[in-house]
Coordinates of C-alpha atoms and ligand atoms in Angstrom, one line a residue:
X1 CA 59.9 113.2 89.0
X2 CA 60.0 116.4 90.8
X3 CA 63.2 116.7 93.6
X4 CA 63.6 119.3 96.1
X5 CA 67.1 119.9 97.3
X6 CA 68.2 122.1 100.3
X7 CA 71.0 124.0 100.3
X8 CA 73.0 126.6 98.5
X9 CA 76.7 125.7 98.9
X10 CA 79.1 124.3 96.7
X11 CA 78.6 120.7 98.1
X12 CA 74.6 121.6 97.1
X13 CA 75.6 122.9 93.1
X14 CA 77.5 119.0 93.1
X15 CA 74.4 117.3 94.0
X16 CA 72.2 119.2 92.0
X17 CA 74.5 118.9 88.9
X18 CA 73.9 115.0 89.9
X19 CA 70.2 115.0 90.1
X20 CA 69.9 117.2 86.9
X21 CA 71.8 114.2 85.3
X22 CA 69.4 112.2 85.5
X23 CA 66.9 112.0 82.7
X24 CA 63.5 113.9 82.9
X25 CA 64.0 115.1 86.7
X26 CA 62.9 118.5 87.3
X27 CA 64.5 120.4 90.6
X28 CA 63.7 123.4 92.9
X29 CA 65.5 124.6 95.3
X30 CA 65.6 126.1 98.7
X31 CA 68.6 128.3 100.2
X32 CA 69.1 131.6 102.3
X33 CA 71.4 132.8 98.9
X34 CA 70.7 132.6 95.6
X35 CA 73.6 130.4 94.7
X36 CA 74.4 131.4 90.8
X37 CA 75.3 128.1 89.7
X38 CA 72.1 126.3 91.8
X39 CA 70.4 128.7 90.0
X40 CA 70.9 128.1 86.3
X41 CA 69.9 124.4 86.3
X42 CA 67.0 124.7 89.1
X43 CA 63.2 124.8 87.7
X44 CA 62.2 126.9 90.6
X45 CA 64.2 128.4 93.4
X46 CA 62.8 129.5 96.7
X47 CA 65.2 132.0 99.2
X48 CA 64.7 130.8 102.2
X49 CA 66.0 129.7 105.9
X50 CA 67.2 126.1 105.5
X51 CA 66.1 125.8 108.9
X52 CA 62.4 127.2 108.8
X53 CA 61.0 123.7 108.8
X54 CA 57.5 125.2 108.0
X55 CA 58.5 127.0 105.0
X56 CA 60.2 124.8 103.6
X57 CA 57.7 121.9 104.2
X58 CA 55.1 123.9 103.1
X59 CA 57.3 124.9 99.3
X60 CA 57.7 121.3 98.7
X61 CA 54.2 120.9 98.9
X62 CA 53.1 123.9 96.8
X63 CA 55.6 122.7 94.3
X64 CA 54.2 119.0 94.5
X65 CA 57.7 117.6 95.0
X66 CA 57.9 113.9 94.6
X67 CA 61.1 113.5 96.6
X68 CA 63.8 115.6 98.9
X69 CA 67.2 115.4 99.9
X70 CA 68.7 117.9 102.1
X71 CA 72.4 119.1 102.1
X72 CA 73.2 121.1 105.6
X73 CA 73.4 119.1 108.9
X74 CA 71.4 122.3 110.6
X75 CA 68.2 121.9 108.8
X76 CA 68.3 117.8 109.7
X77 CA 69.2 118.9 113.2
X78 CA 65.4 120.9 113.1
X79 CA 64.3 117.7 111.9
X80 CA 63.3 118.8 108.2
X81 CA 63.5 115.3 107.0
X82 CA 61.0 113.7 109.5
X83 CA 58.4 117.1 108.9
X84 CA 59.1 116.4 104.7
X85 CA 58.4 113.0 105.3
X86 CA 55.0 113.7 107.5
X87 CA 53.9 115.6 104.6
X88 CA 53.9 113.0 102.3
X89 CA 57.1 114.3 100.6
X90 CA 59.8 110.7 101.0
X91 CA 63.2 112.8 102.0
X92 CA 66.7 111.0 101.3
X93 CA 68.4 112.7 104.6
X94 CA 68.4 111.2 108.0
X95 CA 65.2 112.0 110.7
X96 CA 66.8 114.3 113.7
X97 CA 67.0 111.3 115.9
X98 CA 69.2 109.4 113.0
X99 CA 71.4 112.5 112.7
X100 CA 72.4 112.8 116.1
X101 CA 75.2 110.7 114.8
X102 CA 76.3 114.4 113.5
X103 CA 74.5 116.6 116.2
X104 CA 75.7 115.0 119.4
X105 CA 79.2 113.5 119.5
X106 CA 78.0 112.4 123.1
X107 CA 75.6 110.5 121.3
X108 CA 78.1 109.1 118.6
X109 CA 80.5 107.8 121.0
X110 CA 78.2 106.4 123.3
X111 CA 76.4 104.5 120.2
X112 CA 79.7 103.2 119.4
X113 CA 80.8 101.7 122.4
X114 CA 77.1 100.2 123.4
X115 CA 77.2 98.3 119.8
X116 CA 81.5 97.6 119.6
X117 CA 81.6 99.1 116.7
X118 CA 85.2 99.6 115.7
X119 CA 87.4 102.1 115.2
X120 CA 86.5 103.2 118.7
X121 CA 88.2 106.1 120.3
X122 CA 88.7 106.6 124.5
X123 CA 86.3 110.0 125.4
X124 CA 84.9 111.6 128.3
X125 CA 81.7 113.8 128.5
X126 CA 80.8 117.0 130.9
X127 CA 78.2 119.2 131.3
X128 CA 80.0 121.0 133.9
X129 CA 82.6 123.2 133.8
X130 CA 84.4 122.3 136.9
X131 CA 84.1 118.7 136.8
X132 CA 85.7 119.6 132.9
X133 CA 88.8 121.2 134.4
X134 CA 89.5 118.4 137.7
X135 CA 89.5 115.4 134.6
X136 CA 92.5 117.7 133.0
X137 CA 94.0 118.4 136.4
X138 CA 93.5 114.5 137.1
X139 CA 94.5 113.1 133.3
X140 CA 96.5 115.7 131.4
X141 CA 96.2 117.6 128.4
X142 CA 96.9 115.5 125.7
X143 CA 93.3 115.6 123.8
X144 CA 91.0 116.5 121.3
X145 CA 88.8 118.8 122.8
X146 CA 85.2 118.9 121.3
X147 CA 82.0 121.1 122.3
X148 CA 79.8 118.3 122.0
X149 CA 76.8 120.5 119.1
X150 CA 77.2 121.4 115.9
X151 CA 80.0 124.8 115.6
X152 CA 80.6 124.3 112.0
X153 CA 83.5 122.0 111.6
X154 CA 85.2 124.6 113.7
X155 CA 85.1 124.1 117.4
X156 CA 87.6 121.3 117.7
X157 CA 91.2 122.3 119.6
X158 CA 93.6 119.3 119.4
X159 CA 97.3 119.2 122.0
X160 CA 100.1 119.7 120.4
X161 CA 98.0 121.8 117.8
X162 CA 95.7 124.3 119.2
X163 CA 97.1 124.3 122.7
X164 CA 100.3 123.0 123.7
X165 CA 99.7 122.4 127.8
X166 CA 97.4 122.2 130.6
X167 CA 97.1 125.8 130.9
X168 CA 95.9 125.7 127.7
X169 CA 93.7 123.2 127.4
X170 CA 91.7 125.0 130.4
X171 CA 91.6 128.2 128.7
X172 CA 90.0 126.6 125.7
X173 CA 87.6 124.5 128.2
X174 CA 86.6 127.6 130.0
X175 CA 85.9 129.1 127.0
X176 CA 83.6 126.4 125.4
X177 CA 81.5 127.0 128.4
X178 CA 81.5 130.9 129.0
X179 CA 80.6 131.6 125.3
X180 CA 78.0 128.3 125.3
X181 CA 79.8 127.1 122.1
X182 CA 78.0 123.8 120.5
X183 CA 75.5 123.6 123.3
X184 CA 77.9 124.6 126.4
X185 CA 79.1 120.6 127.3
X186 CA 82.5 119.3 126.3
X187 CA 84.0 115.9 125.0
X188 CA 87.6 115.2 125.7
X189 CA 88.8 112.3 123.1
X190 CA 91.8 110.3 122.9
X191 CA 94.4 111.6 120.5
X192 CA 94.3 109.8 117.1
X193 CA 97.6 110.0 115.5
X194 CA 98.2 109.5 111.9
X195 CA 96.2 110.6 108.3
X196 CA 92.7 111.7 107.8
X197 CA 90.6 110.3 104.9
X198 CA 87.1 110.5 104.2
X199 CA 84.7 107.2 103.7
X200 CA 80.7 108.4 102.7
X201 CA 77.8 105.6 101.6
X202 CA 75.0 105.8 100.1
X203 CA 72.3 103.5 102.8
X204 CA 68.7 103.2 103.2
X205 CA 69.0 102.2 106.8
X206 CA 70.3 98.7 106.2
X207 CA 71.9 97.9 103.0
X208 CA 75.5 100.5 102.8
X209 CA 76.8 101.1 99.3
X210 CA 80.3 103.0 99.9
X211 CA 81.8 105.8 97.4
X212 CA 85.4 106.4 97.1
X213 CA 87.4 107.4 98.9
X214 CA 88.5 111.1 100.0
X215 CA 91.2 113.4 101.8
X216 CA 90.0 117.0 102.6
X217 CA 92.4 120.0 104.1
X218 CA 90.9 121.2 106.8
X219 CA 93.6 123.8 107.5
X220 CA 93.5 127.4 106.3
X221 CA 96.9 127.5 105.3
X222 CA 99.6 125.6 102.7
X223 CA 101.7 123.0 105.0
X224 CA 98.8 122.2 107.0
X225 CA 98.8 126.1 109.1
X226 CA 96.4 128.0 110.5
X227 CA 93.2 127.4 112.1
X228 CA 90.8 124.6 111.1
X229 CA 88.7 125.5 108.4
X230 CA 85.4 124.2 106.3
X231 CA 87.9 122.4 104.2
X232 CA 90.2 123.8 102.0
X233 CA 90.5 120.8 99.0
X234 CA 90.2 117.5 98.6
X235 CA 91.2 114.8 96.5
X236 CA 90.9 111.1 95.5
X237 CA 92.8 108.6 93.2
X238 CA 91.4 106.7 90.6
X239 CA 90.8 103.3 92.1
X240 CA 89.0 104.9 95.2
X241 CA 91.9 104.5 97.6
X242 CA 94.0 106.8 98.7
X243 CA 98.2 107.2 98.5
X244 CA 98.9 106.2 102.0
X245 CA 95.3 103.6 102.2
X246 CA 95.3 100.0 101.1
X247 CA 92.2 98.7 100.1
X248 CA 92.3 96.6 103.5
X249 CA 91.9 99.8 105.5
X250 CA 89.5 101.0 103.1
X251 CA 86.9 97.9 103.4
X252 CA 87.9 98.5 107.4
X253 CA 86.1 101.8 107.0
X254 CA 83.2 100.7 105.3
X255 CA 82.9 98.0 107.8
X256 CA 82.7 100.6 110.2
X257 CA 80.2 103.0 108.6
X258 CA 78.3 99.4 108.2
X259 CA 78.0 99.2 111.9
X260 CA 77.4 102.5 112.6
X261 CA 74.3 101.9 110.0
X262 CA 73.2 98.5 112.1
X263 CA 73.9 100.4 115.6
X264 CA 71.7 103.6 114.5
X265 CA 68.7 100.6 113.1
X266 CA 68.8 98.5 116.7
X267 CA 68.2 101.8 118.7
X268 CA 64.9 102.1 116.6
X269 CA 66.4 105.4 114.5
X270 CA 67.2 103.7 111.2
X271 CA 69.4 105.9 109.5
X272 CA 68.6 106.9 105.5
X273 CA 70.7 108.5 103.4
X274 CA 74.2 109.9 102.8
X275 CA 76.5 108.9 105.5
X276 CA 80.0 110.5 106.0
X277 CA 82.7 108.8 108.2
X278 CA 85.9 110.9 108.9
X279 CA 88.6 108.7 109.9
X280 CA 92.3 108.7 111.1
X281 CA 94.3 106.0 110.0
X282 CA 96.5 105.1 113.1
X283 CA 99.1 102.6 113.2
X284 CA 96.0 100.3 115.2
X285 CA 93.9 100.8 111.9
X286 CA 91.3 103.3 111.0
X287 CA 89.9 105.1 113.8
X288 CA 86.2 107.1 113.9
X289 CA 86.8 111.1 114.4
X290 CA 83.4 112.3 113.2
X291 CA 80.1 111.0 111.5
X292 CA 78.3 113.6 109.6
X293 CA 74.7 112.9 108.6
X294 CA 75.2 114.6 104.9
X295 CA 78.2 114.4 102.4
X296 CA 80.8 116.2 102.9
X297 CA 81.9 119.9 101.7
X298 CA 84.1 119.5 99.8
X299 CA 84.4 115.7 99.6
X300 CA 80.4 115.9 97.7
X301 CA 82.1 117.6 94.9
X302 CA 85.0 114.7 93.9
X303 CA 82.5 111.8 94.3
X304 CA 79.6 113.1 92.8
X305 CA 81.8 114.2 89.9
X306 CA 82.6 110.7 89.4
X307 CA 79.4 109.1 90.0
X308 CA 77.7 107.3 86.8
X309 CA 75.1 105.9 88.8
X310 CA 71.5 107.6 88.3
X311 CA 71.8 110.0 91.5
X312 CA 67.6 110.1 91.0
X313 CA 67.7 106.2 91.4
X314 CA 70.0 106.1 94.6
X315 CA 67.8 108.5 96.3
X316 CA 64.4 106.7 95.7
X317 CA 66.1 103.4 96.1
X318 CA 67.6 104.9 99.8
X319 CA 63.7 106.2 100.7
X320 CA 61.9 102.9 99.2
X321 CA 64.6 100.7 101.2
X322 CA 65.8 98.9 98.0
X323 CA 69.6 99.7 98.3
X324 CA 70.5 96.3 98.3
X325 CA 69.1 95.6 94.6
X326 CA 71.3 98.3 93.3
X327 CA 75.2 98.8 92.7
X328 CA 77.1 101.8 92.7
X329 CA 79.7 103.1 89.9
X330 CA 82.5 105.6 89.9
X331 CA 84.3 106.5 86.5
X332 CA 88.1 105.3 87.6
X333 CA 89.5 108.8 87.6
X334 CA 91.5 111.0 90.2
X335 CA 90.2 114.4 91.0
X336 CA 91.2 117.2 93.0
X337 CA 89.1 120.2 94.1
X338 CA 90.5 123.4 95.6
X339 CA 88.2 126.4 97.5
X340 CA 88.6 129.9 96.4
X341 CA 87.7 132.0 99.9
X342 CA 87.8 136.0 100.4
X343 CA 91.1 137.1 102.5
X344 CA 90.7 136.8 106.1
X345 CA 88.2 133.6 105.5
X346 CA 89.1 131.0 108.7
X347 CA 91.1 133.8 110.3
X348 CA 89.5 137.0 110.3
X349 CA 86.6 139.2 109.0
X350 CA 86.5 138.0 105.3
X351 CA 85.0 140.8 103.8
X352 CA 81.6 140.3 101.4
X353 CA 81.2 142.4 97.7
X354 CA 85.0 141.5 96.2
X355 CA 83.8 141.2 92.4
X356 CA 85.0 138.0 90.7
X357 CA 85.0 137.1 87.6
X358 CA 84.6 133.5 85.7
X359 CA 84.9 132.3 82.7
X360 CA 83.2 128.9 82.8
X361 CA 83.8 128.1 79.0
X362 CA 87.3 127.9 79.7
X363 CA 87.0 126.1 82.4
X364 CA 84.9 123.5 80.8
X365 CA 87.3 123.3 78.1
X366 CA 89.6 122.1 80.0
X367 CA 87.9 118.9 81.0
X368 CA 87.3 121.0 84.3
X369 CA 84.9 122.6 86.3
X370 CA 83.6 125.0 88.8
X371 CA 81.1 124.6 91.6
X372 CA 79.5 128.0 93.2
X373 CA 79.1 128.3 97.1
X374 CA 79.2 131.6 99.1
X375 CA 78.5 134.0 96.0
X376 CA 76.5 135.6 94.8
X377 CA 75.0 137.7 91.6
X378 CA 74.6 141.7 91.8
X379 CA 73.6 143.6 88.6
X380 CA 75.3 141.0 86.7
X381 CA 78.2 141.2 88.5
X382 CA 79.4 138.3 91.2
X383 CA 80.0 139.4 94.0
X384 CA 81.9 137.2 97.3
X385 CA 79.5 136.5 100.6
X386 CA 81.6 135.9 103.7
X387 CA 82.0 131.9 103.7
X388 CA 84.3 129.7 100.9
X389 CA 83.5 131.5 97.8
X390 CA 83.5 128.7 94.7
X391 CA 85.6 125.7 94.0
X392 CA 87.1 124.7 90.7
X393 CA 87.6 120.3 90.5
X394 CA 90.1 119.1 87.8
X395 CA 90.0 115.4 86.8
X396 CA 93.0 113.5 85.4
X397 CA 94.3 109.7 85.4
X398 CA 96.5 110.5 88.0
X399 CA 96.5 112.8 91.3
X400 CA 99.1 115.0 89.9
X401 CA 97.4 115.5 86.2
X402 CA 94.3 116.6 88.3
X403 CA 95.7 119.0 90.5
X404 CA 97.1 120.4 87.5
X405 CA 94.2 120.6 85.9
X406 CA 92.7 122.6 88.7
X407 CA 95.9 125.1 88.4
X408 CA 94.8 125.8 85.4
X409 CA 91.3 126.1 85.7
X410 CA 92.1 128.4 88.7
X411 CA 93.3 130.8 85.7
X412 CA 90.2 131.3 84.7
X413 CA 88.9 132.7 88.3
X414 CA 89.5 136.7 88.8
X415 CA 89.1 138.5 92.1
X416 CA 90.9 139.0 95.0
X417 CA 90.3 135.4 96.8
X418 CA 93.1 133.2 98.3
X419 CA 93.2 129.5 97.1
X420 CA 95.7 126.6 99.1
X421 CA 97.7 125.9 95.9
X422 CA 99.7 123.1 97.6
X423 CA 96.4 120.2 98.0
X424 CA 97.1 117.7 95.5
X425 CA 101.0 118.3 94.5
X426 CA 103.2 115.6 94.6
X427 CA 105.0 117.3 97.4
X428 CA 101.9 117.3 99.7
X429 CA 101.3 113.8 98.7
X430 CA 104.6 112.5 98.9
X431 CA 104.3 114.1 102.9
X432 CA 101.1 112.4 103.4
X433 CA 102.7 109.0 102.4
X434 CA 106.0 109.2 104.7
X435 CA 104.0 110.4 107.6
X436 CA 102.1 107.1 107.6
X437 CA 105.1 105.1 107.1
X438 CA 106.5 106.8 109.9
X439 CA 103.9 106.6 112.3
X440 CA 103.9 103.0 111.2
X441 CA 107.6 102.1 111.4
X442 CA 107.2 103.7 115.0
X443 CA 104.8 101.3 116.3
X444 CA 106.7 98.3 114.6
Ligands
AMP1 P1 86.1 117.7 113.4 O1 85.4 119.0 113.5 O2 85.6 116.7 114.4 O3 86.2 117.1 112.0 O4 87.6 117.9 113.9 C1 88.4 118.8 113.2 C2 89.8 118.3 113.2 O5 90.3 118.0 114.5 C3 89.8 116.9 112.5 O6 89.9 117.1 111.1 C4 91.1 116.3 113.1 O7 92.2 116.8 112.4 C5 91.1 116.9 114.5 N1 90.6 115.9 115.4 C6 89.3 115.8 115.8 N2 89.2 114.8 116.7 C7 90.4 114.2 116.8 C8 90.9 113.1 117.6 N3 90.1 112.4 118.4 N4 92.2 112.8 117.4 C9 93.0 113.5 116.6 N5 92.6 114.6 115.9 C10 91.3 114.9 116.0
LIG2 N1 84.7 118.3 104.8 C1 84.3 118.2 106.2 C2 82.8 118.3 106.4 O1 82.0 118.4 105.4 O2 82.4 118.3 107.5

């Protein structure tokens, strides 16, 4: 069994490690950067544009790959899956019309209130710049306000966060349409007030089998600061829940990302593959932010950490449409992951070249790891690129022996890279917990 994987972060070294896992499966690899730790355990690497649909379509074939699974939305959005597929190549990642779920957040919301599925949130789409700025004259400022295409998990400004009034709500919507920013149309969305977590599932287009479940950081800075970034950390518990989710809200979210699965299958674009629901647990329940059509980065790395399931099995049971015959296993551990990122990463002009320096056999011996993203290797030497540079994930029985875990791992890292050393401390946990109560207590 010969896989092809697409991608060269740190949420691509996760799923590789996972697919290498699995007895006898040979993997190549395309990404734009030769990703060291991609590298070591790939057969055959190509460097290429994720997005060149062509070249890539035509590597798989040379290589005689027997399946693919792709880990960037932007390649899906060039609809790399359905061209993989066409050439006889059965891909594990959504068509382009199924990951418009990811692509077009008009298209997700609309999706969701044509089919009821829950966790629905109030929004309000414009192609047009004026028309944008009358609704805020007319309704307020007190939104999330999207650009409705991809920008990178960047391009969201939230009241009360981003912007504090109507003044600046305009500024922001003036500027998603002078600079063209995720396609030059925005989405205003009802404010969703309480705790993010992160529900993905494995699906062939019908059958959903959900993984545990995760809490990323997408702000730069310790205390939740700074702008949004790619995600800082994550972490889960050992039974799959979370601190502040019961295991009622939890099958709520599945239930959701069930829907979502039936909704995408009536409208004729079954959806197979990876599924990631980002939710907000309100006081009214968990409530639908964003769908990406991949895992998440850096949600891929706790869960497929975990996972004991064959990876090589779920992805030809998703393409063969056999989900439902199979079951899905996590080893009942908390982990916790935490980015390593040049200075001026999420807020600046993060600089490319600082050397760093790892000593993976220390790491390892510590029962923890280290997954490779934005790096890469010069005369022997690694060197940072300009996005999140490499991750280290420490496992434990509890949330708090994890994140300690990862402390010390983080020992073993050298360079001039700045890490958010507060995801996964009891004190940030402890927050997490009284801010749902509170929100909670408030609507009581
Ligand atoms: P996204 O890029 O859609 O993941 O959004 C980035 C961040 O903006 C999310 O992680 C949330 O913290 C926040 N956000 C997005 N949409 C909403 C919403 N409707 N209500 C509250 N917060 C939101
Ligand atoms: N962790 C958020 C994302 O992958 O979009």
């Amino acid at each position: 069994m010969k896989v092809l994987l697409v991608g060269g972060g740190a949420r691509e070294h996760a799923m590789a490690r996972a697919v290498k896992r699995s007895d006898d499966a040979a993997l190549v690899v395309v990404m734009k950067h030769r990703n060291p730790g991609i590298a070591a355990l790939a057969d055959d690497v190509a460097l290429l544009p994720e997005t060149d649909v062509d070249a890539v379509v035509a590597y798989a074939k040379e290589q005689g790959c027997d399946l693919a699974v792709v880990g960037p939305e932007a390649p899906l959005e060039q609809g790399l899956a359905d061209a993989l597929t066409q050439a006889g190549v059965p891909t594990a990642s959504p068509s382009a019309a199924a990951a418009r779920i990811e692509t077009d957040k008009r298209f997700m919301r609309e999706l969701m209130a044509k089919h009821q599925v829950p966790g629905r949130l109030d929004h309000h789409h414009f192609d047009d710049e004026t028309a944008a700025l009358a609704f805020l004259d007319e309704h307020g400022p007190v939104w999330a306000i999207k650009p409705v295409g991809l920008t990178g998990g960047k391009g969201v400004q939230v009241h009360g966060d981003h912007f504090q009034d109507l003044d600046g709500a305009k500024a922001y919507v003036s500027q998603v349409f002078s600079k063209g920013t995720g396609g030059g149309a925005v989405q205003f969305e009802e404010l969703a007030v309480g705790e993010e977590f992160t529900v993905m599932a494995f699906t062939d287009g019908t059958t959903v089998l959900p993984m545990v479940a995760v809490q990323d950081h997408k702000r730069l800075r310790e205390g939740d600061e700074g702008p949004n970034t790619g995600g800082m950390g994550s972490y889960s518990q050992c039974d799959g829940l979370l601190p502040f989710l019961t295991q009622g809200e939890y099958e709520d979210a599945v239930l959701i990302v069930q829907a979502l699965v039936d909704a995408l299958r009536a409208e004729g674009c079954p959806y197979v593959g990876t599924l990631y629901g980002q939710f907000m647990l309100t006081a009214a329940g968990p409530k639908v932010i964003e769908v990406n059509a991949r895992f998440g980065d850096p949600e891929a790395m706790n869960v497929l950490w975990l996972l004991e399931t064959d990876y090589v099995m779920l992805l030809q049971a998703m393409v063969e449409g056999n989900l439902e015959a199979r079951k899905v296993g996590f080893r009942p551990n908390a982990t916790v992951v935490k980015y390593a990122v040049p200075q001026g990463y999420g807020d600046g002009t993060p600089e490319a070249g600082t050397p760093v320096t790892v000593d993976e056999a220390a790491i390892e011996a510590l029962g923890a790891t280290v997954f490779y993203a934005s790096i890469e290797e010069q005369d022997g030497h690694l060197r940072t690129l300009t996005s999140r540079t490499l991750a280290v994930l420490g496992e434990g029985e509890t949330i708090s022996e994890a994140e300690q875990v990862a402390e010390k791992a983080l020992e073993h890292v050298h360079g001039d890279l700045f890490v958010r050393h507060d995801i996964g401390t009891p004190a940030v946990i402890a927050k997490r917990i009284r801010n749902m109560q509170h929100i909670l207590a408030k609507e009581a």
